[in-house]
Tab-separated table of C-alpha atoms in Angstrom:
chain	number	residue	atom	x	y	z
A	6	GLY	CA	-8.513	0.845	-20.679
A	7	GLY	CA	-6.366	2.019	-18.154
A	8	MET	CA	-5.511	5.204	-17.295
A	9	ASN	CA	-6.116	7.449	-20.035
A	10	GLY	CA	-7.846	11.094	-18.415
A	11	SER	CA	-11.509	10.107	-19.716
A	12	ILE	CA	-12.537	10.404	-16.104
A	13	ILE	CA	-12.398	14.147	-17.160
A	14	TYR	CA	-15.566	13.167	-19.697
A	15	GLU	CA	-16.865	11.324	-17.093
A	16	ALA	CA	-17.285	13.562	-13.234
A	17	ASP	CA	-21.482	12.932	-13.884
A	18	ARG	CA	-21.745	9.169	-13.537
A	19	PRO	CA	-22.980	7.742	-10.750
A	20	GLU	CA	-19.819	5.436	-9.889
A	21	ASN	CA	-17.809	9.274	-10.166
A	22	ALA	CA	-19.921	10.744	-7.982
A	23	GLY	CA	-18.387	13.536	-5.518
A	24	LEU	CA	-15.039	13.590	-7.580
A	25	SER	CA	-16.161	17.326	-9.749
A	26	LYS	CA	-14.676	19.214	-6.685
A	27	SER	CA	-11.466	17.055	-7.221
A	28	LEU	CA	-11.340	17.305	-10.839
A	29	LYS	CA	-11.959	20.761	-10.380
A	30	ILE	CA	-8.613	21.081	-7.983
A	31	LEU	CA	-6.475	19.368	-10.309
A	32	ARG	CA	-8.145	21.155	-13.498
A	33	LYS	CA	-6.084	24.103	-11.835
A	34	ALA	CA	-3.087	22.498	-11.110
A	35	LYS	CA	-3.025	21.588	-14.690
A	36	GLU	CA	-3.642	25.109	-16.014
A	37	GLY	CA	-0.419	25.891	-13.904
A	38	ILE	CA	2.211	22.567	-14.660
A	39	ASP	CA	1.205	23.329	-18.161
A	40	GLN	CA	2.583	26.665	-18.166
A	41	VAL	CA	6.050	25.160	-17.656
A	42	GLN	CA	5.493	21.723	-19.443
A	43	GLN	CA	2.377	19.902	-20.642
A	44	VAL	CA	0.934	17.469	-18.184
A	45	SER	CA	-0.977	14.373	-19.138
A	46	TRP	CA	-4.520	14.092	-17.351
A	47	ALA	CA	-3.688	10.839	-16.862
A	48	ASP	CA	-0.650	11.707	-15.322
A	49	LEU	CA	-1.244	14.682	-13.346
A	50	ILE	CA	-4.184	11.896	-12.061
A	51	ALA	CA	-1.842	9.446	-11.388
A	52	VAL	CA	0.694	11.372	-9.753
A	53	ALA	CA	-2.089	12.886	-7.472
A	54	GLY	CA	-3.305	10.028	-6.263
A	55	ALA	CA	0.195	8.517	-5.659
A	56	GLU	CA	0.387	12.603	-3.563
A	57	ALA	CA	-2.503	11.538	-1.503
A	58	VAL	CA	-1.795	9.006	-0.094
A	59	ALA	CA	1.884	9.630	0.983
A	60	LEU	CA	1.094	13.202	2.084
A	61	CYS	CA	-1.639	11.381	4.158
A	62	GLY	CA	1.221	9.353	6.117
A	63	GLY	CA	1.218	6.372	3.697
A	64	PRO	CA	3.807	4.686	1.477
A	65	GLU	CA	5.844	7.094	-1.667
A	66	ILE	CA	4.828	5.546	-4.908
A	67	SER	CA	7.191	6.447	-7.730
A	68	ILE	CA	5.246	6.946	-11.455
A	69	ARG	CA	6.233	7.129	-14.884
A	70	LEU	CA	5.026	9.604	-17.177
A	71	GLY	CA	4.212	9.696	-20.586
A	72	ARG	CA	0.787	8.756	-20.455
A	73	LEU	CA	-1.748	9.479	-23.327
A	74	ASP	CA	-4.957	10.651	-22.922
A	75	SER	CA	-7.903	10.421	-24.558
A	76	SER	CA	-10.631	12.119	-26.006
A	77	THR	CA	-13.980	10.402	-25.050
A	78	ALA	CA	-15.018	8.905	-22.303
A	79	ASP	CA	-14.972	5.408	-21.800
A	80	PRO	CA	-18.097	3.200	-22.140
A	81	THR	CA	-19.920	2.878	-19.098
A	82	GLY	CA	-19.122	0.070	-16.300
A	83	LYS	CA	-15.153	-0.618	-16.293
A	84	LEU	CA	-15.764	0.326	-12.247
A	85	PRO	CA	-17.003	-2.245	-10.077
A	86	GLU	CA	-20.446	-1.446	-8.497
A	87	GLU	CA	-20.890	-1.063	-4.837
A	88	THR	CA	-23.095	-3.882	-5.206
A	89	LEU	CA	-21.432	-6.587	-6.272
A	90	ASP	CA	-20.553	-9.678	-4.185
A	91	VAL	CA	-17.378	-11.504	-3.632
A	92	VAL	CA	-17.752	-13.355	-6.165
A	93	ALA	CA	-18.550	-10.724	-8.529
A	94	LEU	CA	-15.387	-8.096	-7.326
A	95	LYS	CA	-12.597	-11.022	-7.951
A	96	THR	CA	-14.502	-11.622	-11.120
A	97	SER	CA	-14.728	-8.324	-11.847
A	98	PHE	CA	-10.931	-7.652	-10.943
A	99	GLY	CA	-9.387	-10.640	-12.394
A	100	LYS	CA	-10.788	-9.852	-16.120
A	101	LYS	CA	-8.729	-7.116	-15.865
A	102	GLY	CA	-5.385	-8.569	-14.466
A	103	PHE	CA	-5.496	-8.177	-10.567
A	104	SER	CA	-5.043	-10.809	-8.473
A	105	THR	CA	-7.778	-11.713	-4.876
A	106	GLN	CA	-4.816	-10.075	-2.625
A	107	GLU	CA	-4.167	-6.852	-5.069
A	108	MET	CA	-7.765	-6.438	-4.845
A	109	VAL	CA	-8.180	-6.750	-1.600
A	110	VAL	CA	-5.020	-4.636	-0.821
A	111	LEU	CA	-6.237	-1.958	-3.744
A	112	SER	CA	-9.530	-1.545	-1.467
A	113	GLY	CA	-7.673	-0.325	1.628
A	114	ALA	CA	-7.577	3.293	-0.436
A	115	HIS	CA	-10.746	3.298	1.566
A	116	THR	CA	-8.953	4.208	4.400
A	117	ILE	CA	-8.555	7.817	3.208
A	118	GLY	CA	-12.087	9.734	2.906
A	119	GLY	CA	-15.198	10.432	4.281
A	120	LYS	CA	-15.998	6.555	4.325
A	121	GLY	CA	-15.643	6.096	8.474
A	122	PHE	CA	-12.406	3.880	8.575
A	123	GLY	CA	-10.828	5.717	10.900
A	124	ASN	CA	-9.046	9.463	10.637
A	125	PRO	CA	-10.644	10.282	6.851
A	126	ASN	CA	-6.985	11.616	6.138
A	127	ALA	CA	-4.761	9.217	7.259
A	128	PHE	CA	-3.475	6.597	4.878
A	129	ASP	CA	-3.057	3.457	6.956
A	130	ASN	CA	-4.030	-0.240	7.711
A	131	ALA	CA	-7.357	1.426	10.301
A	132	TYR	CA	-9.543	-0.108	6.964
A	133	PHE	CA	-8.530	-3.179	7.905
A	134	LYS	CA	-8.623	-3.526	11.136
A	135	VAL	CA	-12.437	-1.926	11.392
A	136	LEU	CA	-13.475	-4.840	8.396
A	137	LEU	CA	-12.280	-7.695	11.304
A	138	GLU	CA	-14.941	-5.602	13.762
A	139	LYS	CA	-18.063	-7.238	14.424
A	140	PRO	CA	-20.507	-7.169	14.407
A	141	ARG	CA	-20.342	-4.230	12.201
A	142	PRO	CA	-18.812	-0.789	13.053
A	143	THR	CA	-21.409	2.176	12.046
A	144	SER	CA	-21.115	5.937	12.474
A	145	SER	CA	-23.554	8.380	13.965
A	146	GLY	CA	-26.096	5.077	13.150
A	147	MET	CA	-24.464	5.053	9.038
A	148	PRO	CA	-23.490	2.511	7.624
A	149	ILE	CA	-19.177	2.711	7.830
A	150	GLY	CA	-18.379	1.794	4.271
A	151	LEU	CA	-19.809	0.385	1.191
A	152	PRO	CA	-21.005	-2.804	0.770
A	153	THR	CA	-18.395	-3.852	-1.561
A	154	ASP	CA	-16.094	-3.185	1.401
A	155	TRP	CA	-18.042	-5.557	3.669
A	156	ALA	CA	-18.633	-7.981	0.543
A	157	LEU	CA	-14.653	-8.706	1.265
A	158	THR	CA	-15.437	-9.960	4.917
A	159	GLU	CA	-17.345	-12.731	3.546
A	160	ASP	CA	-15.033	-14.775	1.506
A	161	ASP	CA	-12.105	-16.408	2.942
A	162	GLU	CA	-9.385	-15.638	0.551
A	163	CYS	CA	-9.821	-12.323	0.877
A	164	LEU	CA	-10.556	-12.967	4.665
A	165	ARG	CA	-6.378	-14.310	4.934
A	166	TRP	CA	-5.676	-10.669	2.863
A	167	ILE	CA	-7.380	-8.204	5.747
A	168	ASP	CA	-5.784	-10.524	8.546
A	169	ILE	CA	-2.301	-9.669	7.018
A	170	TYR	CA	-2.683	-6.411	6.663
A	171	ALA	CA	-4.858	-5.616	9.655
A	172	GLU	CA	-2.137	-7.983	11.534
A	173	ASP	CA	0.967	-6.216	9.305
A	174	GLU	CA	0.710	-2.150	8.410
A	175	ASP	CA	4.519	-1.797	6.859
A	176	LYS	CA	3.531	-5.325	4.392
A	177	PHE	CA	0.117	-3.196	3.480
A	178	PHE	CA	2.100	-0.499	2.798
A	179	ALA	CA	4.839	-2.427	0.746
A	180	ASP	CA	1.645	-4.249	-1.432
A	181	PHE	CA	-0.326	-0.728	-1.599
A	182	ARG	CA	2.664	0.231	-3.235
A	183	ASP	CA	3.098	-2.718	-6.312
A	184	ALA	CA	-1.091	-2.721	-7.098
A	185	TYR	CA	-1.122	0.589	-6.902
A	186	THR	CA	1.794	1.020	-9.732
A	187	LYS	CA	0.020	-1.780	-11.531
A	188	LEU	CA	-3.466	-0.054	-11.472
A	189	VAL	CA	-2.100	3.239	-13.179
A	190	ASN	CA	0.654	1.390	-15.393
A	191	SER	CA	-2.590	-1.112	-16.769
A	192	GLY	CA	-3.714	-0.382	-20.169
A	193	ALA	CA	-1.717	2.888	-20.309
A	194	SER	CA	-1.527	3.917	-23.949
A	195	TRP	CA	2.427	5.795	-23.722
A	196	ARG	CA	3.967	8.512	-25.723
A	197	THR	CA	6.832	7.168	-27.404
A	198	ALA	CA	10.327	9.045	-27.278
């Protein structure tokens, strides 16, 4: 379906656990922005994601505006489950028009937040460096990351990209910028002038 703001109707779904706080913050921001200029949830979420990356030291990402919002929740099962193996992940992303390289680079967004991949407030290539560690690292005895993060390390094509991004943060940033732009534009419905 694409970036359509339907997440505001889907916060209670298991795959969206933990997004309620972020949506509360965005709701408050949207109220203020709407007093000056109406903004769709879809545009606000796309811009917020890009700004979060930039504020954490990642690349600046220009966002095209004009997405239309959905008035209902999207069907369940559109996000890949965190328990998928690498074959199922590649199939899931492929059906949405994303290559293996794009899947790997978008997974690099897990470098920020509380998944254990380095500084949770820094957008960098630590995610890829941690994925290359053997044995798998833990934090306070807890596994780092999601099962899908580690599934990437079981595939030669994914590992090739993990190696590249672990070695070259500038390449990670450039490829992430392109893949994020594709992600937030794919399947979106747009306002006409």
